[in-house]
mmCIF file of C-alpha atoms and ligand atoms in Angstrom:
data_model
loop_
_atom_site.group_PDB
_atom_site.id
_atom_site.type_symbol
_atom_site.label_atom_id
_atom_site.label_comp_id
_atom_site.label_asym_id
_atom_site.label_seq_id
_atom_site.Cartn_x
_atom_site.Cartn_y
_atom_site.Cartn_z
ATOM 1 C CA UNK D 436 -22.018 -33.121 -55.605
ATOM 2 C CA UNK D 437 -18.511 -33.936 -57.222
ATOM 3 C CA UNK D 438 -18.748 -30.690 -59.172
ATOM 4 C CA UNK D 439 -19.242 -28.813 -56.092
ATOM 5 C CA UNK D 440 -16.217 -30.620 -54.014
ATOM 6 C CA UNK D 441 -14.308 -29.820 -57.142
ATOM 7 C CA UNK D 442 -15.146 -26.144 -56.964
ATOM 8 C CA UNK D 443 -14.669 -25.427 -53.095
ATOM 9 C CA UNK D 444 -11.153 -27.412 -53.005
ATOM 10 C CA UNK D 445 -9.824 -24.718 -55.879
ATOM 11 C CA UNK D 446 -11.509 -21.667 -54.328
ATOM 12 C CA UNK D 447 -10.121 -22.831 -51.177
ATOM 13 C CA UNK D 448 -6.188 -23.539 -52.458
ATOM 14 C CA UNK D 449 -6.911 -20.104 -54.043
ATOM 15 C CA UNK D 450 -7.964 -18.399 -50.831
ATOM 16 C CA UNK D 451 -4.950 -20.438 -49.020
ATOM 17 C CA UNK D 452 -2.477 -18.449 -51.422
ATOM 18 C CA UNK D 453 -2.964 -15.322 -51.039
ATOM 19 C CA UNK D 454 -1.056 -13.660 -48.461
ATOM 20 C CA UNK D 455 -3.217 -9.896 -47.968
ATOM 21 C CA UNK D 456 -0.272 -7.390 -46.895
ATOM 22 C CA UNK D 457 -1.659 -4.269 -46.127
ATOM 23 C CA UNK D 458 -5.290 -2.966 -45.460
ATOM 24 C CA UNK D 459 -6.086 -2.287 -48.981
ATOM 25 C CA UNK D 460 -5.238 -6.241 -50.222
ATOM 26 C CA UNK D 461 -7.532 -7.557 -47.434
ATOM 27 C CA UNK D 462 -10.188 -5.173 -48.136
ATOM 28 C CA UNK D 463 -10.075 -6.484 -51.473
ATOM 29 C CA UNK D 464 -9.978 -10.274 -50.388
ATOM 30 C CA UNK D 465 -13.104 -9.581 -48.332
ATOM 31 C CA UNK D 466 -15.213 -7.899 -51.270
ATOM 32 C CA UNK D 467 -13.707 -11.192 -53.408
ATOM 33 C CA UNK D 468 -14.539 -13.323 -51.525
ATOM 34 C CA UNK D 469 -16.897 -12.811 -48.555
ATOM 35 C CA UNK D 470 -19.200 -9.573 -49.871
ATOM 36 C CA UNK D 471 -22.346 -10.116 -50.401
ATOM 37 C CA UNK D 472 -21.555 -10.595 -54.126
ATOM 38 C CA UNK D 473 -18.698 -12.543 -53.351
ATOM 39 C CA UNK D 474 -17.241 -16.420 -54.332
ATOM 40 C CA UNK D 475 -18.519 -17.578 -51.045
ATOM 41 C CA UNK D 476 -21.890 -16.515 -51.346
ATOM 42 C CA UNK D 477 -21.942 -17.263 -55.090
ATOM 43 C CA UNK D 478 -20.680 -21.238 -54.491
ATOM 44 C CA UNK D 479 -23.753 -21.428 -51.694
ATOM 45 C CA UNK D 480 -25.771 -20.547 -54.400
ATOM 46 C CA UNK D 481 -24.749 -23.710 -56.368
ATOM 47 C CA UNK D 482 -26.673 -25.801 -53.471
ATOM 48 C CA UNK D 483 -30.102 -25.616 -56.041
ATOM 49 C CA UNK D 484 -28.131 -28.143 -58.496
ATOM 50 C CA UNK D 485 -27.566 -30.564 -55.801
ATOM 51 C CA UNK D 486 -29.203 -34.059 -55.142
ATOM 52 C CA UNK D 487 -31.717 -34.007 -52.483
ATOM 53 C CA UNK D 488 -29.765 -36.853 -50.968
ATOM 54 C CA UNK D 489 -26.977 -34.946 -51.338
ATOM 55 C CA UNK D 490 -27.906 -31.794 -49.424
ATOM 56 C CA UNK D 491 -26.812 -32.488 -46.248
ATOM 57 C CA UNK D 492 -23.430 -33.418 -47.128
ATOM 58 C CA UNK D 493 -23.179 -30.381 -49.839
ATOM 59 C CA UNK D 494 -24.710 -27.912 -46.575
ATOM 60 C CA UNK D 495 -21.586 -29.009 -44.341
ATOM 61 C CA UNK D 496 -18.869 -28.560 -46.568
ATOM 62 C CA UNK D 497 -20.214 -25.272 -47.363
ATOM 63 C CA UNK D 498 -20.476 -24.143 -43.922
ATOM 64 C CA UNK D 499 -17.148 -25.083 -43.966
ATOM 65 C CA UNK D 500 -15.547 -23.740 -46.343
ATOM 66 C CA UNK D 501 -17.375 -20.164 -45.500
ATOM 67 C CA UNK D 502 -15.642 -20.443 -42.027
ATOM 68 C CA UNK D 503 -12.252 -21.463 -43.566
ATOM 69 C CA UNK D 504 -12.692 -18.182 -45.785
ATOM 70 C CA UNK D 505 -13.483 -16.146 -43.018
ATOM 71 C CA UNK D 506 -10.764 -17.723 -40.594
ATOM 72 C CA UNK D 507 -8.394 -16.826 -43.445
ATOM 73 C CA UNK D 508 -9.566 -13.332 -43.168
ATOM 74 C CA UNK D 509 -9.235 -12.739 -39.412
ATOM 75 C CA UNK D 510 -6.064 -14.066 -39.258
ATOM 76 C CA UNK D 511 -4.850 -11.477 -41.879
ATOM 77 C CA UNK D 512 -6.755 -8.591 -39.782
ATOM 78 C CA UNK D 513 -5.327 -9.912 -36.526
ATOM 79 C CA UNK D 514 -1.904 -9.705 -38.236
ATOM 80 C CA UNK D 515 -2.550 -6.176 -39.585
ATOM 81 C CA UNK D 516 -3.320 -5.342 -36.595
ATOM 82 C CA UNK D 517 -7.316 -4.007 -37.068
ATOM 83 C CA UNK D 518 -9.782 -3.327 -39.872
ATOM 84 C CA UNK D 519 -10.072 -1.252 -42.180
ATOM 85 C CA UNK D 520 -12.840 0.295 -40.065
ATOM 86 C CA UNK D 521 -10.355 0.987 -37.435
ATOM 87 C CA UNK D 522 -7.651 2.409 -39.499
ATOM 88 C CA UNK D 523 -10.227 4.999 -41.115
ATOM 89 C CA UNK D 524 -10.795 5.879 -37.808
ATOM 90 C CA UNK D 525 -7.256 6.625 -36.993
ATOM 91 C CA UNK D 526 -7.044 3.700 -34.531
ATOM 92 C CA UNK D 527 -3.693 1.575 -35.214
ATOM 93 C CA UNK D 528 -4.368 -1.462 -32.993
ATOM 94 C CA UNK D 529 -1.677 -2.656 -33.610
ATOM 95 C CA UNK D 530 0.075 -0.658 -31.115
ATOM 96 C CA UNK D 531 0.554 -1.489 -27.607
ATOM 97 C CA UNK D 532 -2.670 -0.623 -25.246
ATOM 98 C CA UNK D 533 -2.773 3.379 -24.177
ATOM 99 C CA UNK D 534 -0.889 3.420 -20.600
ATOM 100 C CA UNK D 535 -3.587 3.442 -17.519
ATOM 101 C CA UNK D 536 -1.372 5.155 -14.779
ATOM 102 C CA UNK D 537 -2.077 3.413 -11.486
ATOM 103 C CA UNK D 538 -1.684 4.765 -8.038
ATOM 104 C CA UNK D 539 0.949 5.078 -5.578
ATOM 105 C CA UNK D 540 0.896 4.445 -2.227
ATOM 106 C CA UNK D 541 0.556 7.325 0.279
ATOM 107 C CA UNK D 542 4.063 8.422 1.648
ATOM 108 C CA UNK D 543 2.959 7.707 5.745
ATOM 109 C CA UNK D 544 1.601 4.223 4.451
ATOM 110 C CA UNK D 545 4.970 3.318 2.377
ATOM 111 C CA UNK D 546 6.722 4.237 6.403
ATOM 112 C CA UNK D 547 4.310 2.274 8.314
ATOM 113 C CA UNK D 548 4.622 -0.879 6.341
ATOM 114 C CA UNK D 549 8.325 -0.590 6.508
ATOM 115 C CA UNK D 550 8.314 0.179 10.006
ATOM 116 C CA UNK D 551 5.375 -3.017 10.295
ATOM 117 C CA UNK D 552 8.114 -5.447 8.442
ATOM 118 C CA UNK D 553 11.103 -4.788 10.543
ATOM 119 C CA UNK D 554 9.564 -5.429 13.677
ATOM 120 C CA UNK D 555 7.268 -8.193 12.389
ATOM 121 C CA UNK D 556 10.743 -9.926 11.351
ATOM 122 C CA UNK D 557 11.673 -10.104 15.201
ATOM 123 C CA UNK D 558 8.695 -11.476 16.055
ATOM 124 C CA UNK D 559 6.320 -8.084 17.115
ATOM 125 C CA UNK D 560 2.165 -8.593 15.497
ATOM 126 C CA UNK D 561 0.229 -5.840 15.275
ATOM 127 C CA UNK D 562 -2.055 -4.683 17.333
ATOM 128 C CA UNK D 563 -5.005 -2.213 16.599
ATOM 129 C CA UNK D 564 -7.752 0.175 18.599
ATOM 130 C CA UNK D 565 -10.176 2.679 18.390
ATOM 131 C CA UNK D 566 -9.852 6.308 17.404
ATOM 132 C CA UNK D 567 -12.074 7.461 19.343
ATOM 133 C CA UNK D 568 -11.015 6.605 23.123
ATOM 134 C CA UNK D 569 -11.869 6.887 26.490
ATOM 135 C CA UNK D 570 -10.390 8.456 29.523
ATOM 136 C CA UNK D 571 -8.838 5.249 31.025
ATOM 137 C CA UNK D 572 -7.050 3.938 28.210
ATOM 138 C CA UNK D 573 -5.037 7.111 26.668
ATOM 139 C CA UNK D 574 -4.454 8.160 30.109
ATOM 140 C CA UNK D 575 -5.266 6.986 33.511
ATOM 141 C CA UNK D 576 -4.239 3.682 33.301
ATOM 142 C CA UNK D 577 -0.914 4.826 31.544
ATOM 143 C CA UNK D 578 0.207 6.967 34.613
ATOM 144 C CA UNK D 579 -1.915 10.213 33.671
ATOM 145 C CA UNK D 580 -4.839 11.125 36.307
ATOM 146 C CA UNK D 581 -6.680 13.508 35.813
ATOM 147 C CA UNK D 582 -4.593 16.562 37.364
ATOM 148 C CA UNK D 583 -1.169 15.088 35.707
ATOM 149 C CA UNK D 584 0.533 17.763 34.205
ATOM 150 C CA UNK D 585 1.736 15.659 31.422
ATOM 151 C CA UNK D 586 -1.675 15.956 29.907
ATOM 152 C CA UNK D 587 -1.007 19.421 28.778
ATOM 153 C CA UNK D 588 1.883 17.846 26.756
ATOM 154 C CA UNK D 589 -1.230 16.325 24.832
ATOM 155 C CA UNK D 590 -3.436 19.132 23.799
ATOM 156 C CA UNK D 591 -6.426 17.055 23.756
ATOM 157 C CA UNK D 592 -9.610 16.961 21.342
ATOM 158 C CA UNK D 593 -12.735 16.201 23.395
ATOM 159 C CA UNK D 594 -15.989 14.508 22.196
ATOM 160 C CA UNK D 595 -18.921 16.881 22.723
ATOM 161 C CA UNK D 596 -21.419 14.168 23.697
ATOM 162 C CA UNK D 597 -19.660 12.723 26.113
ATOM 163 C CA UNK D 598 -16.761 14.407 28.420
ATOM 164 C CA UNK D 599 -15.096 10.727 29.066
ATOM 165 C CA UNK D 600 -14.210 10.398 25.324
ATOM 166 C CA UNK D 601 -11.756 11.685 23.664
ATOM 167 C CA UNK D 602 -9.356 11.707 20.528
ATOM 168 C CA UNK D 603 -6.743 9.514 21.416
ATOM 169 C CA UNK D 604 -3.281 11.754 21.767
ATOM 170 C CA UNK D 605 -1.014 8.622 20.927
ATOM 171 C CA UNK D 606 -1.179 5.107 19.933
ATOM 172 C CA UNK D 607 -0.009 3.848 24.133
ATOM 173 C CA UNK D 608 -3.772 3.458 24.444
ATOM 174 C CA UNK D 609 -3.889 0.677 22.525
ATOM 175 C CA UNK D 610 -1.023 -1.155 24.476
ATOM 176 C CA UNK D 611 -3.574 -0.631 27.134
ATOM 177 C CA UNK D 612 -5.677 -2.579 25.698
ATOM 178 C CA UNK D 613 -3.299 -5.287 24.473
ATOM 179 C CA UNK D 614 -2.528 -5.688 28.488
ATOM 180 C CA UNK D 615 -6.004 -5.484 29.567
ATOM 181 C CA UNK D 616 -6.446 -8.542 27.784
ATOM 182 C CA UNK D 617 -3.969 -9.911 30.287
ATOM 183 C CA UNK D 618 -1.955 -12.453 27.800
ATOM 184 C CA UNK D 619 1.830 -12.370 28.829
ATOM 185 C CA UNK D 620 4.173 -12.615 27.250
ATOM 186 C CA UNK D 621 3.607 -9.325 25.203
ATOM 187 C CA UNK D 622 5.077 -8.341 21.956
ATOM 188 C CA UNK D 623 3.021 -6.096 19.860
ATOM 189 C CA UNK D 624 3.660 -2.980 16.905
ATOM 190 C CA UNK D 625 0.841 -0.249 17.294
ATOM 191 C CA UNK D 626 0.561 1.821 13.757
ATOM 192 C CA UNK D 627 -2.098 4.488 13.741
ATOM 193 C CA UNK D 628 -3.308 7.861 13.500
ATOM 194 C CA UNK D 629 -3.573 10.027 17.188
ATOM 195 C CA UNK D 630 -5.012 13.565 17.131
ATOM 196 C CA UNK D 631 -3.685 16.559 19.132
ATOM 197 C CA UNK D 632 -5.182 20.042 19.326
ATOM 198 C CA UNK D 633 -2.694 21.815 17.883
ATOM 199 C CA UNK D 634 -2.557 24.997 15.163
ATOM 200 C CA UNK D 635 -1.641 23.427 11.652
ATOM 201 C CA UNK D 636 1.653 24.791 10.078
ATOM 202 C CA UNK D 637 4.375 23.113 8.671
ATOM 203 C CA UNK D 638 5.783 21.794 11.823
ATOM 204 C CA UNK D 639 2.655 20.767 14.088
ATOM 205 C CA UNK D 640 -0.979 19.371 12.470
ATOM 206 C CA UNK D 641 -4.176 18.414 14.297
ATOM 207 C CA UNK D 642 -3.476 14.248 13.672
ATOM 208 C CA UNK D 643 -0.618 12.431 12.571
ATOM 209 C CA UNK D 644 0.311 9.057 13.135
ATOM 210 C CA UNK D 645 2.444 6.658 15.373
ATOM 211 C CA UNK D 646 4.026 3.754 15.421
ATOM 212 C CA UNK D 647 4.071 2.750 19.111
ATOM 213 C CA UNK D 648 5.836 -0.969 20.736
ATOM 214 C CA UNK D 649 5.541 -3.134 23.663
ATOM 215 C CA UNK D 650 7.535 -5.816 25.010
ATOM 216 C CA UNK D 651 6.751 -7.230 28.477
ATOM 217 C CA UNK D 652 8.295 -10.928 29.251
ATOM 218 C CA UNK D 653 9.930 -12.169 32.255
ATOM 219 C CA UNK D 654 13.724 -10.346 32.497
ATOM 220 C CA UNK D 655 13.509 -8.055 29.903
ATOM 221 C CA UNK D 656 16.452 -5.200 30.166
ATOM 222 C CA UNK D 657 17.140 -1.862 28.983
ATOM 223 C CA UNK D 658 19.823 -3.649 26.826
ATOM 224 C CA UNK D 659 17.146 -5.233 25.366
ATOM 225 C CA UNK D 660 15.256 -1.980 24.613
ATOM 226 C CA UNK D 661 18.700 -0.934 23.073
ATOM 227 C CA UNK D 662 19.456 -3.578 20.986
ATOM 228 C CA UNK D 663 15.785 -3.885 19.414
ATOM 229 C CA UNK D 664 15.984 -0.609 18.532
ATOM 230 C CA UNK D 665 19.388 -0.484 17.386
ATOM 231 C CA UNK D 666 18.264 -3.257 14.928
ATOM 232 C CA UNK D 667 15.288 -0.938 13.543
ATOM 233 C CA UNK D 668 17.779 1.844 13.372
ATOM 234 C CA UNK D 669 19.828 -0.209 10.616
ATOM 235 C CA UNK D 670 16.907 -1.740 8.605
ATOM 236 C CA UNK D 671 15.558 1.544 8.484
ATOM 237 C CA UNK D 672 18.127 3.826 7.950
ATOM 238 C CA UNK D 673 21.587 1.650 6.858
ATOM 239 C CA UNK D 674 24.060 0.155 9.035
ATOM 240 C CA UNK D 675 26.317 3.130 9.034
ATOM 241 C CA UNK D 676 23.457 5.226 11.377
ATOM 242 C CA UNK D 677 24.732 5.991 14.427
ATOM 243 C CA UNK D 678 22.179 6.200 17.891
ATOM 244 C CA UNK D 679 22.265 8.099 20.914
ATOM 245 C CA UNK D 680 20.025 8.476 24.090
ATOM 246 C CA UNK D 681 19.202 11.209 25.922
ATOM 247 C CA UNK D 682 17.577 10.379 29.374
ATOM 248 C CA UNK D 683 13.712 12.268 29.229
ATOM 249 C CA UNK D 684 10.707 11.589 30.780
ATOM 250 C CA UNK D 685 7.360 10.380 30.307
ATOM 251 C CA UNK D 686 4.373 9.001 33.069
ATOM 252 C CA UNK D 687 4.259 5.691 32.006
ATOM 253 C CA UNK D 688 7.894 4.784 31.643
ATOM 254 C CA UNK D 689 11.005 4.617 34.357
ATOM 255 C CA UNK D 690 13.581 5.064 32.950
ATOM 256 C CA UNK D 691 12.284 7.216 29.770
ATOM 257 C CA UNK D 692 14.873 8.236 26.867
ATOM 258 C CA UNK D 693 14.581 9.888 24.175
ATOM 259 C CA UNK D 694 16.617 8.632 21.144
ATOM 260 C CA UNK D 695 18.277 10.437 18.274
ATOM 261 C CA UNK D 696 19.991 9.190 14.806
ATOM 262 C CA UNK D 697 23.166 10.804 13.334
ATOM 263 C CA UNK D 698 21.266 12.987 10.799
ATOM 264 C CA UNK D 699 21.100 10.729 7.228
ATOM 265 C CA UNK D 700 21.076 13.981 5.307
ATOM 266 C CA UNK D 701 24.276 15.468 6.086
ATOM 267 C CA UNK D 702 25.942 12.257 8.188
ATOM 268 C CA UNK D 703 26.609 14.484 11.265
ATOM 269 C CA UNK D 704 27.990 17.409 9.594
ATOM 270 C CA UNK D 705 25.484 19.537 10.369
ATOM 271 C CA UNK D 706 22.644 20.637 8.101
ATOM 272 C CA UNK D 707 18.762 21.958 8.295
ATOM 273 C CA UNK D 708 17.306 18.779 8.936
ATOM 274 C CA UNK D 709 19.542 18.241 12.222
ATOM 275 C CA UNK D 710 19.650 21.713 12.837
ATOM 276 C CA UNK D 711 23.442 21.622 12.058
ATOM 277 C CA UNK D 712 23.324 19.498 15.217
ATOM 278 C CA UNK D 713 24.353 15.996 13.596
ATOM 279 C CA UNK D 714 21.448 14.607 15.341
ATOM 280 C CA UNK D 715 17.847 14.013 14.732
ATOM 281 C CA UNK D 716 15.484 12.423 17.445
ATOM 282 C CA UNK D 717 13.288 9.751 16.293
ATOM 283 C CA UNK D 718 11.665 7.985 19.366
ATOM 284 C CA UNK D 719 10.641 8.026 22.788
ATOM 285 C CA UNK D 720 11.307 5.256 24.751
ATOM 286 C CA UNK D 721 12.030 3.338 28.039
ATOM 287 C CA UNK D 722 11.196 0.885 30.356
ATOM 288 C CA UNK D 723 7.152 0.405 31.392
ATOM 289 C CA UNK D 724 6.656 1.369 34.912
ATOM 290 C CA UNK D 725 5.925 -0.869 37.854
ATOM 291 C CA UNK D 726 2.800 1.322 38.626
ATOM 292 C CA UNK D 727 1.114 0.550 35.321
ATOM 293 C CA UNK D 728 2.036 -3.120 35.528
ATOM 294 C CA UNK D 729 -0.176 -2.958 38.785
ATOM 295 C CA UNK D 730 -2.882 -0.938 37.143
ATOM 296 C CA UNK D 731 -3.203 -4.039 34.835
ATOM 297 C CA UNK D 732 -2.749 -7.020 37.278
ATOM 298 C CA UNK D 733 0.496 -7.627 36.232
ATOM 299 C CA UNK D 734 3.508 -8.455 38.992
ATOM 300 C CA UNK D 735 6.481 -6.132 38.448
ATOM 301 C CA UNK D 736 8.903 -8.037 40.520
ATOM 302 C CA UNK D 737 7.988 -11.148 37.908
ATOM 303 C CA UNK D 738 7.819 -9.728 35.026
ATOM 304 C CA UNK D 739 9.010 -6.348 33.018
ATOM 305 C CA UNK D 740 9.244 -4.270 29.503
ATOM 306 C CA UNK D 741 10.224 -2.004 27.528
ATOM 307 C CA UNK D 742 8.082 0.681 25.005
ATOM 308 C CA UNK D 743 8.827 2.878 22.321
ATOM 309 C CA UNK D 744 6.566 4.846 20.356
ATOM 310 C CA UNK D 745 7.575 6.985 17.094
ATOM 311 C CA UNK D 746 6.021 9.661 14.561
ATOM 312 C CA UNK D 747 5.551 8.023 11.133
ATOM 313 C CA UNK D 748 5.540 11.900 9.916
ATOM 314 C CA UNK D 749 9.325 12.100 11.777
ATOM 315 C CA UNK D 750 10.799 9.400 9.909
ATOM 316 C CA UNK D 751 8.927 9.674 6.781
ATOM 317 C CA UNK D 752 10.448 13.553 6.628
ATOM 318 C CA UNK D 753 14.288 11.989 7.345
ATOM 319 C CA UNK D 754 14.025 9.549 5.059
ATOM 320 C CA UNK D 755 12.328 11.782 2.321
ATOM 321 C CA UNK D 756 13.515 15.193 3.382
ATOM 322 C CA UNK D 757 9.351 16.126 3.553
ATOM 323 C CA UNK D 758 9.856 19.099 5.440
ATOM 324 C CA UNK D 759 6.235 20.415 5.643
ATOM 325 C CA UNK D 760 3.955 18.125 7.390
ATOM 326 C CA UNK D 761 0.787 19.802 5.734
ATOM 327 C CA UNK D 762 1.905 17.890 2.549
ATOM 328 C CA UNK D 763 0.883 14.600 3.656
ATOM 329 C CA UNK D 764 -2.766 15.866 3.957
ATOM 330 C CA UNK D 765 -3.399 18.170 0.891
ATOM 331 C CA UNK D 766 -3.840 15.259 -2.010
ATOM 332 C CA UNK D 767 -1.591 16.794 -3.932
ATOM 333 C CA UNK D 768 -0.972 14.250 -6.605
ATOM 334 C CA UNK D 769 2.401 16.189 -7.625
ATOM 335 C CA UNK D 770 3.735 15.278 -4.598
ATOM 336 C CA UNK D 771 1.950 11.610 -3.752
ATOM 337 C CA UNK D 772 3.047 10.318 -7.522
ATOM 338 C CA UNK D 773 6.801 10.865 -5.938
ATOM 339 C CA UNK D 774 6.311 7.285 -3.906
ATOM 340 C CA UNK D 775 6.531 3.602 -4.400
ATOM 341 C CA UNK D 776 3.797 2.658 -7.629
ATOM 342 C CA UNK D 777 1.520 0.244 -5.902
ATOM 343 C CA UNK D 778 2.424 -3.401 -7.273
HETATM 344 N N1 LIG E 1506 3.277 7.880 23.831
HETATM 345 C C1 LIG E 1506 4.429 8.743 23.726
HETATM 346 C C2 LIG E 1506 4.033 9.974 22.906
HETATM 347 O O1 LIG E 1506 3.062 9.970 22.262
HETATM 348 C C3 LIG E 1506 5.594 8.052 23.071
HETATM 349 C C4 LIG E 1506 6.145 6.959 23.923
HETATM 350 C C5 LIG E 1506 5.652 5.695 23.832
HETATM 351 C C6 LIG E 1506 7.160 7.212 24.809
HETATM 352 C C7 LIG E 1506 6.159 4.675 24.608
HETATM 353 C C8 LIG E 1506 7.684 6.226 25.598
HETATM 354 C C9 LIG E 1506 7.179 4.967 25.474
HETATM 355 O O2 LIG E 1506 4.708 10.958 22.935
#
């Protein structure tokens, strides 16, 4: 047994000093030491002269020392960075891992969640609906019967199966729901994609999406209307934007504006985006109307609003300077790779 402990303590202070420094050195350690001709498998071979009372004892050591060798190895082809089967391969793994390019998010989505986080810092949640909407919600209950002429500012998709369904033209049908549920105060952000039946170009397309709001609280003011959009105006486009509103009209509001935005690109000096006008509208907007208070049970001598409701396409193209909407659509990863990397 003492011969044995004798032999594996020099074979292993021998194995300790040598330092393999390229591929060809280790290759050579391994055929030393752990081939299948090698000193390892050569000193197990001594285990015939042992004691039988010794075996055990002789066995661990052995086992041992074999895993000390082999340690020793590893170590040297971690540090070299692969074996010698790799390098023959052409394979330097040494080298830091082959780049996996993730995605990036979709322009519209990078808006919305901007648009989501302003008004979510002021206290708005969001609310969601259905696609896929009836009648009462996209437009009777928001001021639109049947015969209203503002319909036809909604070229509307219709659901074969049944003729009280439709495409909802604009996200105000889920504020119809949010009031339906007839919790007050209100305070809600509608993201989502609406669907008009229009020819596809570069300046109209069949859906796009909205970002629609709704405030309804006791004494709420145009001023307020201002202001809270005022404040989206600067998180969104820098302090230095300037706002303007023209008076417009739409059923479900009284008074209805529409607002505008010194144009970012040029800063009011005129260019294409504003149409060397200075201006570029963003929003409409204005105070909810008594009537569709009523329609949902609500008292409009107790209690008033304000909505807004904007195209995520619209401020995507100011702040990007997109100017053809069919881009958003086409999966064009030359143009989607242009956006924030998803973290
Ligand atoms: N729903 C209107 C549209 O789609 C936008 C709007 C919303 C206007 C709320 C005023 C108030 O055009």
């Amino acid at each position: 047994m003492e011969f044995l402990k004798q032999k594996v303590e020099a074979l292993q202070q021998e194995i300790a000093n040598i330092q393999p420094g390229n591929a060809d050195e280790l290759e050579a350690f391994r055929i030393k030491f752990l081939g299948t001709k090698g000193l390892v498998k050569d000193v197990f071979g001594a285990m015939k002269d042992v004691a039988p009372a010794d075996k055990k004892d002789a066995g661990q050591l052995l086992n041992a020392f074999k895993q000390f060798a082999e340690g020793h190895y590893e170590k040297f082809k971690h540090l070299q960075g692969g074996s010698g089967q790799a390098k023959q391969a052409g394979i330097d793994l040494s080298l830091p891992g082959t780049h996996m390019p993730v995605g990036t998010r979709h322009p519209l989505r990078v808006t919305e969640n901007e648009i989501v986080s302003i008004f979510n810092k002021i206290g708005f949640t969001v609310a969601e609906g259905p696609e896929i909407e009836d009648d009462w919600h996209n437009f009777t209950s928001l001021n639109m019967p049947a015969d209203h002429t503002a319909r036809d500012m909604q070229d509307t998709f219709y659901v074969a199966q049944n003729p009280d369904w439709i495409l909802r033209t604009h996200t105000s049908s889920v504020q119809a729901r949010v009031l339906e549920e007839g919790n007050l105060p209100v305070r809600v952000i509608c993201p989502g994609r609406v669907y008009r039946n229009e020819t596809i170009s570069a300046r109209a397309h069949c859906f796009f999406h909205q970002t629609e709001g709704l405030y309804i609280d006791k004494n709420v003011s145009f001023a307020d209307l201002k202001q809270v959009l005022y404040y989206f105006v600067t998180e969104m486009f820098g302090s230095n934007t300037k706002v303007r509103f023209r008076p417009s009209y739409f059923p479900f509001t009284e008074p209805s504006a529409e607002m505008d935005i010194s144009c970012t690109v040029c800063g009011g000096d005129g260019c294409n985006l504003c149409k060397h006008t200075g201006w570029v509208e963003i929003l409409g907007c204005g105070m909810v109307h008594p009537d569709l208070l009523r329609n949902f049970g609500i008292d409009p001598e107790e209690y008033s609003g304000f909505a807004f409701g904007m195209g995520v396409e619209r401020i995507t193209q100011i702040k990007y300077q997109v100017n053809d909407l069919r881009l958003y659509s086409q999966n064009d990863v030359r143009f989607l790779k242009q956006f924030t990397p998803i973290q």
